[in-house]
Short mmCIF file of C-alpha atoms in Angstrom, two decimals:
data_model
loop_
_atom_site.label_atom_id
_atom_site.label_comp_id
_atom_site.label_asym_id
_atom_site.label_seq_id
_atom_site.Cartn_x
_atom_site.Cartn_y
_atom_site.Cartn_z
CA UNK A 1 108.11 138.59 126.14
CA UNK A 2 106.14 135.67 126.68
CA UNK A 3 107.10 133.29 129.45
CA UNK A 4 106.26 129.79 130.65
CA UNK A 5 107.78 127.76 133.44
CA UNK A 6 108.84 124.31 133.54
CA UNK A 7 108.88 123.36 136.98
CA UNK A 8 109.43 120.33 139.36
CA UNK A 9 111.13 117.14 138.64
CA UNK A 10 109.95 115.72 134.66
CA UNK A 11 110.93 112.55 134.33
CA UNK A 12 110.58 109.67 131.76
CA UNK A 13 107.21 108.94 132.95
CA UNK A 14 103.34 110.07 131.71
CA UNK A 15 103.33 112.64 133.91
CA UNK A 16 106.76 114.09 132.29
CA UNK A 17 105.20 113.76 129.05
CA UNK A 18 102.06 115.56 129.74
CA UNK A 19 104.20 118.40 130.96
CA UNK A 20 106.21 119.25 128.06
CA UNK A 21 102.75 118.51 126.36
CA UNK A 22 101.23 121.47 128.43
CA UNK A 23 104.19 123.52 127.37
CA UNK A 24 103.69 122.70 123.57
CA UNK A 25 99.87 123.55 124.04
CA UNK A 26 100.20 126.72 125.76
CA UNK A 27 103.14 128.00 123.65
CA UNK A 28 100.87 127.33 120.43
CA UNK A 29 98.50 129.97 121.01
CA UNK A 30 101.41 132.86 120.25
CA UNK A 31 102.90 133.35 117.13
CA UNK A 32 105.40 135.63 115.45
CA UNK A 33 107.31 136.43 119.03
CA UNK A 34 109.69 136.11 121.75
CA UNK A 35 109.20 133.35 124.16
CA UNK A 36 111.25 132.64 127.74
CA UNK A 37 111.65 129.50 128.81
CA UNK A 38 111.82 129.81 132.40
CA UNK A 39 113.25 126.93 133.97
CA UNK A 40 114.28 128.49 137.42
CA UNK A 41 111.83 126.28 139.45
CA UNK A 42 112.84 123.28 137.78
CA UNK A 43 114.32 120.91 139.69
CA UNK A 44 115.08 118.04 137.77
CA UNK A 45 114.60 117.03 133.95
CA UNK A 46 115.87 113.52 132.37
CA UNK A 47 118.04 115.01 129.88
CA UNK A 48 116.79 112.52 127.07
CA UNK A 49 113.27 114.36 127.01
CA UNK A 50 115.50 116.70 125.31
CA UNK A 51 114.34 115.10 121.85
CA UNK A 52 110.44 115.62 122.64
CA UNK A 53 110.95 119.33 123.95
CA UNK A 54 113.21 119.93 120.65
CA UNK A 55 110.46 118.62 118.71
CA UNK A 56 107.77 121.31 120.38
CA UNK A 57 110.24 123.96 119.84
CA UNK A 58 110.89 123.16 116.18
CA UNK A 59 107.51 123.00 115.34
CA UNK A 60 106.74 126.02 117.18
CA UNK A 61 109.55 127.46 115.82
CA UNK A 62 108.78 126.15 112.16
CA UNK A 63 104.99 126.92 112.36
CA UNK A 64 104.38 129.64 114.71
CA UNK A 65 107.62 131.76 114.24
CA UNK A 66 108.31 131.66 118.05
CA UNK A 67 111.48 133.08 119.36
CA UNK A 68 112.78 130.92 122.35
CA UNK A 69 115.14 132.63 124.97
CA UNK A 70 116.26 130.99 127.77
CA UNK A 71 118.57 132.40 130.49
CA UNK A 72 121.88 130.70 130.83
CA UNK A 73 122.74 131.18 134.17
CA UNK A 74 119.55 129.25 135.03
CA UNK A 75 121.60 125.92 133.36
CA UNK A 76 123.12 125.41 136.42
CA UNK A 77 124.38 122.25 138.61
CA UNK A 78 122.28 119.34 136.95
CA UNK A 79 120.06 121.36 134.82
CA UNK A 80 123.98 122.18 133.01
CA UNK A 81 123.04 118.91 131.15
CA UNK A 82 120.90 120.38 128.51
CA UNK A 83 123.69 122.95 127.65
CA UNK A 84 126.44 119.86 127.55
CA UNK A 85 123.74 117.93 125.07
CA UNK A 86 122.86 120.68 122.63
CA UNK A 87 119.35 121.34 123.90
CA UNK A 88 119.64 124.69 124.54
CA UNK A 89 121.95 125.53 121.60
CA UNK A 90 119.14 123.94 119.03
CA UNK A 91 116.45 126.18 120.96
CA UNK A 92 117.73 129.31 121.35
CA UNK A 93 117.91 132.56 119.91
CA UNK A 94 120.26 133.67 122.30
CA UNK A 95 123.27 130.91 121.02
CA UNK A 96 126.30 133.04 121.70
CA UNK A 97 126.36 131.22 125.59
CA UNK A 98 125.79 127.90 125.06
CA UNK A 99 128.53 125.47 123.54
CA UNK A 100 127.05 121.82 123.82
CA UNK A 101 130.15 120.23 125.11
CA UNK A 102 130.22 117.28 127.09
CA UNK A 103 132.70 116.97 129.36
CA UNK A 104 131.43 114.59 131.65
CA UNK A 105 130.74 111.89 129.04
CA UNK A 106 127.56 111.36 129.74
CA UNK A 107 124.95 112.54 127.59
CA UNK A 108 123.86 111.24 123.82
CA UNK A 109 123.60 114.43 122.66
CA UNK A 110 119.88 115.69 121.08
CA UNK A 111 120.26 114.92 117.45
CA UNK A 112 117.60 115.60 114.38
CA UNK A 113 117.37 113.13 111.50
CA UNK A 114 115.74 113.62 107.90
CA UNK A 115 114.12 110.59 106.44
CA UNK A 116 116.49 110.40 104.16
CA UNK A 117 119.44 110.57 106.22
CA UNK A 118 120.02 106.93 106.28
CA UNK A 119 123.85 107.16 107.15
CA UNK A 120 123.56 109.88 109.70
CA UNK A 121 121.23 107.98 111.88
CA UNK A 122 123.09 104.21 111.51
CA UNK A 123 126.25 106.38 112.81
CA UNK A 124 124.50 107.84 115.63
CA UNK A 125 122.65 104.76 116.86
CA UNK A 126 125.67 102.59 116.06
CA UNK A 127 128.50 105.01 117.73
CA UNK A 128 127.37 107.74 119.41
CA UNK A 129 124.24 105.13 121.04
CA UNK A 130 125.83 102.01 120.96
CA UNK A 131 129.80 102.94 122.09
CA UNK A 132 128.37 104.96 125.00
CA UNK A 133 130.42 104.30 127.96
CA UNK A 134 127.15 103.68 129.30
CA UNK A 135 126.19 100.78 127.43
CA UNK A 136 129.74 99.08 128.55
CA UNK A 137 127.46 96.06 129.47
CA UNK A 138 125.14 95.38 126.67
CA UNK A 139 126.74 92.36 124.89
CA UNK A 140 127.46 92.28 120.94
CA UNK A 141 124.60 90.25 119.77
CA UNK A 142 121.88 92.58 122.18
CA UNK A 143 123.27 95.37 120.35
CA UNK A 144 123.06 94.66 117.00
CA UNK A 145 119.55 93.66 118.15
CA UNK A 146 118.74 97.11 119.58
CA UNK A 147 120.73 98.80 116.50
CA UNK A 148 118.43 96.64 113.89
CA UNK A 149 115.42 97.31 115.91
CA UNK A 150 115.81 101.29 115.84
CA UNK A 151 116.62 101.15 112.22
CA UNK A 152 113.32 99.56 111.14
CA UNK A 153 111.80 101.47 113.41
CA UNK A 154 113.21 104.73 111.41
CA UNK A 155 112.30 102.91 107.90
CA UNK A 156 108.65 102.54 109.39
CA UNK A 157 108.33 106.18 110.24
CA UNK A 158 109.15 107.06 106.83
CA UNK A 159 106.79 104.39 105.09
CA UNK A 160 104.09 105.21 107.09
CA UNK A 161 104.44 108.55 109.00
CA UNK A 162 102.93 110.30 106.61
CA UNK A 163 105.19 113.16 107.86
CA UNK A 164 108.51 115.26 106.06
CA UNK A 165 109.30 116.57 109.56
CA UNK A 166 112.20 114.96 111.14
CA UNK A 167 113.01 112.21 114.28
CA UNK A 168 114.23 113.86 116.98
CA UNK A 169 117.00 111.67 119.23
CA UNK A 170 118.69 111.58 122.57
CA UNK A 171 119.81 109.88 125.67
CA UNK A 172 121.36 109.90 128.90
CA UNK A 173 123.78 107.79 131.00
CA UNK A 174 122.66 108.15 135.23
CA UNK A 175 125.43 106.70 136.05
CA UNK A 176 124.08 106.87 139.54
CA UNK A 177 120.72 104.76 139.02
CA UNK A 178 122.78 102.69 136.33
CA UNK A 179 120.10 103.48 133.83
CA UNK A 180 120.81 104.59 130.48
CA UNK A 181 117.71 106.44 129.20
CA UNK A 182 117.13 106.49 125.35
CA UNK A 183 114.08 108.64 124.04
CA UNK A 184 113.11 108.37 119.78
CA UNK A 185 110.89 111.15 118.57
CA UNK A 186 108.36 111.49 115.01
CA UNK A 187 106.24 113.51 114.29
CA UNK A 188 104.23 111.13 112.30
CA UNK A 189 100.64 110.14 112.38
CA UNK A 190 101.06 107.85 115.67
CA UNK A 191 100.09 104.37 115.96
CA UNK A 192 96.49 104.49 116.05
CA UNK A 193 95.88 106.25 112.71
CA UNK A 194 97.36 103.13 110.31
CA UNK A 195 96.41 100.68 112.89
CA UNK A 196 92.84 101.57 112.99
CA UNK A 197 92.57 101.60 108.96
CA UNK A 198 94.02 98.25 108.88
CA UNK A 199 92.20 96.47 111.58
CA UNK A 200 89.19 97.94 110.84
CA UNK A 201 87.88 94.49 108.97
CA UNK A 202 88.83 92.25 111.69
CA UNK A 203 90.25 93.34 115.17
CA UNK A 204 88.64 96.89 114.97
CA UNK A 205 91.56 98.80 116.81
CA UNK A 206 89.77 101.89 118.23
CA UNK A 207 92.37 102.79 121.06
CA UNK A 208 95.68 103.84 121.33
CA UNK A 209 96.58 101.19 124.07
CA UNK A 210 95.56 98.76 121.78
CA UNK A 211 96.70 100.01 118.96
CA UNK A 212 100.46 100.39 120.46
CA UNK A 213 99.67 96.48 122.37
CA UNK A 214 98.78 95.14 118.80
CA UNK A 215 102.43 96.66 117.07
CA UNK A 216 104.81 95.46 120.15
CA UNK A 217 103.70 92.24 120.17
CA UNK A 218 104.86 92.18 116.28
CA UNK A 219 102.12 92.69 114.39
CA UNK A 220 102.69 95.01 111.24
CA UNK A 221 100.67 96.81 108.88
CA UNK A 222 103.02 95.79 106.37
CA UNK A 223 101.62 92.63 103.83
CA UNK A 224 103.83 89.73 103.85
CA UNK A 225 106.78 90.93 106.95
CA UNK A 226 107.69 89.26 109.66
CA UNK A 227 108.47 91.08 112.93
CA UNK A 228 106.58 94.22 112.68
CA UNK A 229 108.36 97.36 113.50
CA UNK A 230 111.09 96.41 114.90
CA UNK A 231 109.25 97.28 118.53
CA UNK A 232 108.52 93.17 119.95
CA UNK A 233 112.87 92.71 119.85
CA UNK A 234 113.14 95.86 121.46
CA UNK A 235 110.54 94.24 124.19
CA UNK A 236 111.94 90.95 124.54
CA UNK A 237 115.63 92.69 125.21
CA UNK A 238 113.73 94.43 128.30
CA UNK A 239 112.00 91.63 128.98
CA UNK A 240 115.26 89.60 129.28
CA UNK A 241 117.56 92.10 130.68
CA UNK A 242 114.91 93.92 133.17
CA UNK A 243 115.28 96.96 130.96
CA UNK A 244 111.90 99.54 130.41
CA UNK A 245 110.03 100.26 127.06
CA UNK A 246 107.52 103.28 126.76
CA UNK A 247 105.57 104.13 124.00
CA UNK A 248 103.35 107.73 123.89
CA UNK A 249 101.33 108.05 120.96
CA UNK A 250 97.48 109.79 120.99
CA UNK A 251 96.17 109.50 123.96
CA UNK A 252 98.06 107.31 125.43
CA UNK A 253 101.11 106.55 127.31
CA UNK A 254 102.05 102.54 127.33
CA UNK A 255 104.54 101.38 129.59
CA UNK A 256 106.24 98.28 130.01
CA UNK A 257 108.48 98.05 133.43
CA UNK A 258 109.32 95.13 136.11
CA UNK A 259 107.22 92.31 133.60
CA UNK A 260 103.85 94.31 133.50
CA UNK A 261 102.22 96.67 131.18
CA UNK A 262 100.90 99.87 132.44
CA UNK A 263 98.93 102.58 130.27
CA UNK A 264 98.11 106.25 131.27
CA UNK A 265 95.79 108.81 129.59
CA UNK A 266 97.69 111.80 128.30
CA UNK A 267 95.57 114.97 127.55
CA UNK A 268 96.85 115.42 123.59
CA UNK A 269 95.67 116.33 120.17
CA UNK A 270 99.50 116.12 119.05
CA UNK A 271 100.01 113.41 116.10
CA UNK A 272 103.27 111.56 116.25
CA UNK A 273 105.74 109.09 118.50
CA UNK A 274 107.49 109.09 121.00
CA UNK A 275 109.67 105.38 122.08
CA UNK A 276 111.92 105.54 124.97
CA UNK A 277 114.14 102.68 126.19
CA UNK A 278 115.47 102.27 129.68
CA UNK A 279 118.75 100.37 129.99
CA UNK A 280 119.39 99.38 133.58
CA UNK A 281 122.47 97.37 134.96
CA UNK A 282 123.75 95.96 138.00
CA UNK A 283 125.70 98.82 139.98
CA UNK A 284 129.65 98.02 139.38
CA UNK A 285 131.85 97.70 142.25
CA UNK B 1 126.90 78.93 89.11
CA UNK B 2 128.03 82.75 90.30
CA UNK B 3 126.00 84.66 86.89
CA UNK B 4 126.36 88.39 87.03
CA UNK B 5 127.15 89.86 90.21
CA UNK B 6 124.71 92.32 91.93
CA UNK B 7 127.37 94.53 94.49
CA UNK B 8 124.53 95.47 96.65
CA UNK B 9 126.68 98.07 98.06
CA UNK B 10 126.67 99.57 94.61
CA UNK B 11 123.13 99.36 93.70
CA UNK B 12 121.84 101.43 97.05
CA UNK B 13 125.07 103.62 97.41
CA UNK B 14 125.87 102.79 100.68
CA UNK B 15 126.84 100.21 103.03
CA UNK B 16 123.71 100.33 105.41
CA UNK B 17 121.11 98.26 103.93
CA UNK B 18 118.57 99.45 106.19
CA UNK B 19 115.50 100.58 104.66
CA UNK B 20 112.33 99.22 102.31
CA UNK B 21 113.54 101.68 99.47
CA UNK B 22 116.78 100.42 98.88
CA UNK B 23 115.16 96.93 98.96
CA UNK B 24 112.86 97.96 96.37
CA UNK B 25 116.32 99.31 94.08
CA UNK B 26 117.79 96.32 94.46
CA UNK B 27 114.51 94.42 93.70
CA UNK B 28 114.21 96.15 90.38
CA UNK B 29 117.87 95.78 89.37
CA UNK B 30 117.54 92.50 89.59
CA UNK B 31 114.17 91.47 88.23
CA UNK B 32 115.45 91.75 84.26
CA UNK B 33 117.68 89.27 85.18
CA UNK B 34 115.39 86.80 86.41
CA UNK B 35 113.11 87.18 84.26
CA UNK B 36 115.58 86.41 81.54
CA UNK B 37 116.53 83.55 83.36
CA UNK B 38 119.89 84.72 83.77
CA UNK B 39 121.88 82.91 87.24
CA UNK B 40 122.83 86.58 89.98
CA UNK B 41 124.60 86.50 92.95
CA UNK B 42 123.88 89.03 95.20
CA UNK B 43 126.99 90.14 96.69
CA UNK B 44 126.81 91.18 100.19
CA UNK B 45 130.84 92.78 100.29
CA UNK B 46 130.87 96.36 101.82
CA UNK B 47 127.98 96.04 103.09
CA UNK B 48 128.06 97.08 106.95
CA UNK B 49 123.91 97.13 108.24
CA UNK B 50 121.52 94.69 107.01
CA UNK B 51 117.52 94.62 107.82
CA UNK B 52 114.63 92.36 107.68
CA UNK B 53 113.05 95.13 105.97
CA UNK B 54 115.74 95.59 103.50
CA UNK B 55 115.39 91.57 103.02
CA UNK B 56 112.10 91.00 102.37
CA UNK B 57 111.42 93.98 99.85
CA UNK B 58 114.47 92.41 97.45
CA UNK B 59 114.91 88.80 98.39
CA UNK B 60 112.10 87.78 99.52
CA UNK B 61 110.04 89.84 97.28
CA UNK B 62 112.75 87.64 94.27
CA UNK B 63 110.87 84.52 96.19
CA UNK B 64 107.66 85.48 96.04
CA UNK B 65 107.34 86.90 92.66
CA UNK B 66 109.23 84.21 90.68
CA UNK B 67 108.34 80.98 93.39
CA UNK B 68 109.36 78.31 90.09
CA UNK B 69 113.31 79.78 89.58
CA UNK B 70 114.26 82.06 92.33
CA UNK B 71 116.06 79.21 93.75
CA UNK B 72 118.08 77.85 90.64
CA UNK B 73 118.75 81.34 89.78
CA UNK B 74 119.71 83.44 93.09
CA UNK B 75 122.60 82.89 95.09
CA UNK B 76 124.70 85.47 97.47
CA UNK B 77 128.53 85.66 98.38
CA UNK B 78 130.19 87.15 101.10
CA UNK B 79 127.29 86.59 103.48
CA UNK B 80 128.27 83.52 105.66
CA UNK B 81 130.42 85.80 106.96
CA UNK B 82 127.68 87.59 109.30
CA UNK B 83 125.47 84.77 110.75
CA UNK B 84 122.82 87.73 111.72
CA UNK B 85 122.21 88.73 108.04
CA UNK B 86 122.51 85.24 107.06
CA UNK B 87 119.39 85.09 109.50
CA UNK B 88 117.53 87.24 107.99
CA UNK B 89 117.87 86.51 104.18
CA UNK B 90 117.07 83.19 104.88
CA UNK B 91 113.82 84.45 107.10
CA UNK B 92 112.85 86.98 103.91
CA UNK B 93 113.05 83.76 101.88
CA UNK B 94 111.61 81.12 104.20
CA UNK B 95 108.59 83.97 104.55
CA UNK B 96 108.15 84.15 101.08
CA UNK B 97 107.58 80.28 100.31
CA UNK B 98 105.13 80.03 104.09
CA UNK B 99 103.46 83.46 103.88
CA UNK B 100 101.39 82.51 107.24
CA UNK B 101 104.44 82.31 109.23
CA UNK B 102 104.32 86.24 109.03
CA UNK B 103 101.44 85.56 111.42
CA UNK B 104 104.01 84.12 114.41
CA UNK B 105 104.69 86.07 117.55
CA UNK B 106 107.39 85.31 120.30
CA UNK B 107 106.27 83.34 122.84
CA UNK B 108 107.51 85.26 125.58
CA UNK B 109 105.98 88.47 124.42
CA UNK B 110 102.62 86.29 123.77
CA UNK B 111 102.55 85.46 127.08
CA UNK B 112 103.01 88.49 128.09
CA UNK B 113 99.98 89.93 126.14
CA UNK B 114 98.01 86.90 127.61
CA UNK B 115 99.13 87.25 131.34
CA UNK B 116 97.37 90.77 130.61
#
């Protein structure tokens, strides 16, 4: 059986995203086989990077026929989080030991969404996202903010994606660093593909950064529409609330955090999104 | 001056008005009314999720395409009852009549971009 090992601490940040990327890129190369996930030296993983390794696994599963396996007696103390959120029940073969059951109340469990599955996704971001226990804090009118924002956002992956494959979903309460992590996931044709065709007369968009810079601020590819994709009121609720927005897509990995915008270069050939949204609140007493 | 009433709810087939495609539905189910002159009123009932998205590829899309009557012959009901969605149908209509305002960005995230 092929094996590959996740290892460390992956967190919400570039260098989290390049690993699962390395995974993705290794895995690739097999086809029509059984694969281990070996996740014995891994220390920590933000459970809501559970929608962008689902994503590797269903395309790998989808296009290369891989079998995963993963060991369940390895999902232990924290790393028990991706068996509570459905992770490792989506990825494996082996399904008979893993019953994603939460019983801690603190995962949004890793959820896939057709295009089409308008309904499905308003009830996940509106209940299973929104009535966290997690997002206690967020007050009505910031929510039905976030809740419009993640809807066009799903509306713009199916206008423009240019992909059939679905978005990929999931989140976590740290109830410790009172952070709620939320992570989005297409497997569309990223930012830079429409941008570039569409600024090609004027601004020229030849970089990702850019490219991701130019939608957040609320531009939109879209004739005659206000407010882009759905990305800038997503921004301004961090920017008001001290909350994080990052954005991988190409090459690159934008982040916004503590009123400053930092990009990283990610090694990737991979087409598609991924948007992840860091809540963060004042520790109760 | 109600004319025939448009259930919105009814046209998409579900509550959650959330995406350019069901604008575009309830775009076309209304256009052989206006362009019969005929007085709708887009009712706005049942519905639970509204968008700008939704908004601007039926409403505003009414606006734009029929600039002389859209206003004489489209009116809604049951939306002063969400103050959000009565927001955003009057932004999908107030973009249709000043297409350059589609050109606006929020100053905070402006200064943002310019601080950078």
């Amino acid at each position: 059986m092929v094996s590959y090992s996740l290892s460390g601490n992956i967190r919400t940040d570039a260098k989290g995203t390049q690993a699962l990327l390395d995974f993705y890129l290794y895995a690739k190369n097999y086809k029509n086989c059984w694969f281990n996930l070996n996740i014995e030296n891994l220390f920590w993983f933000d459970a809501n990077l559970s929608a962008l390794l689902l994503r590797y696994c269903h395309l790998l599963k989808s296009e290369n026929k891989l079998n995963f396996y993963i060991d369940y007696k390895s999902l232990k103390g924290h790393l028990n989080v991706l068996n509570r959120n459905g992770l490792a029940y989506h990825i494996v073969q082996n399904k008979d030991y893993f019953k994603p059951y939460d019983n801690k109340d603190t995962t949004i469990p890793v959820k896939a969404f057709r295009l089409e599955s308008v309904d499905t996704f308003t009830e996940y971001i509106e209940s299973t996202l929104l009535k966290h226990q997690g997002l206690d804090g967020v007050i009505y009118d910031d929510k039905d903010r976030i809740k419009t924002s993640y809807f066009e956002i799903f509306d713009n992956v199916g206008q423009h994606g240019r992909t059939t494959y679905p978005i990929i979903a999931c989140g976590q309460y740290f109830p410790n660093e009172c952070e709620v992590k939320f992570t989005f996931v297409d497997s569309g044709c990223g930012f830079l593909t429409n941008i570039s065709e569409f600024t090609k007369e004027k601004e020229n968009i030849n970089k990702a950064s850019t490219a991701i810079s130019w939608a957040v601020k609320g531009n939109s590819t879209k004739k005659n529409e206000k407010g882009g994709t759905g990305l800038s009121k997503i921004l301004s609720y961090c920017m008001k609330n001290g909350g994080a927005l990052h954005i991988a897509s190409d090459d690159c990995y934008w982040a916004f955090a503590n009123k400053s915008i930092n990009t990283f270069n990610i090694k990737s050939n991979l087409s598609g999104a991924t948007i992840h949204l860091i809540f963060r609140f004042l520790k109760k007493d | 001056m109600p004319g025939v009433v448009i259930n919105i709810t009814n046209v998409i087939g579900t509550p959650n008005a959330i995406i350019k495609k069901f604008g575009e539905e309830l775009y076309l189910t209304a256009i052989p009314y206006i362009r019969n002159n005929t007085p709708i009123t887009l009712d706005f009932s049942d519905i639970k999720n509204l968008t700008s998205g939704f908004c601007n590829a039926s409403i505003g899309k009414l606006f734009l395409d029929f600039p002389q009557t859209a206003d004489q012959l489209i009116s809604f009901s049951h939306l002063d009852e969400n103050s959000l969605w009565k927001e955003k149908v009057e932004d999908a209509i107030y973009l249709a009549k000043n297409p350059e305002a589609s050109k606006m960005y929020d100053s905070a995230i402006a200064s943002l971009f310019a601080e950078g």
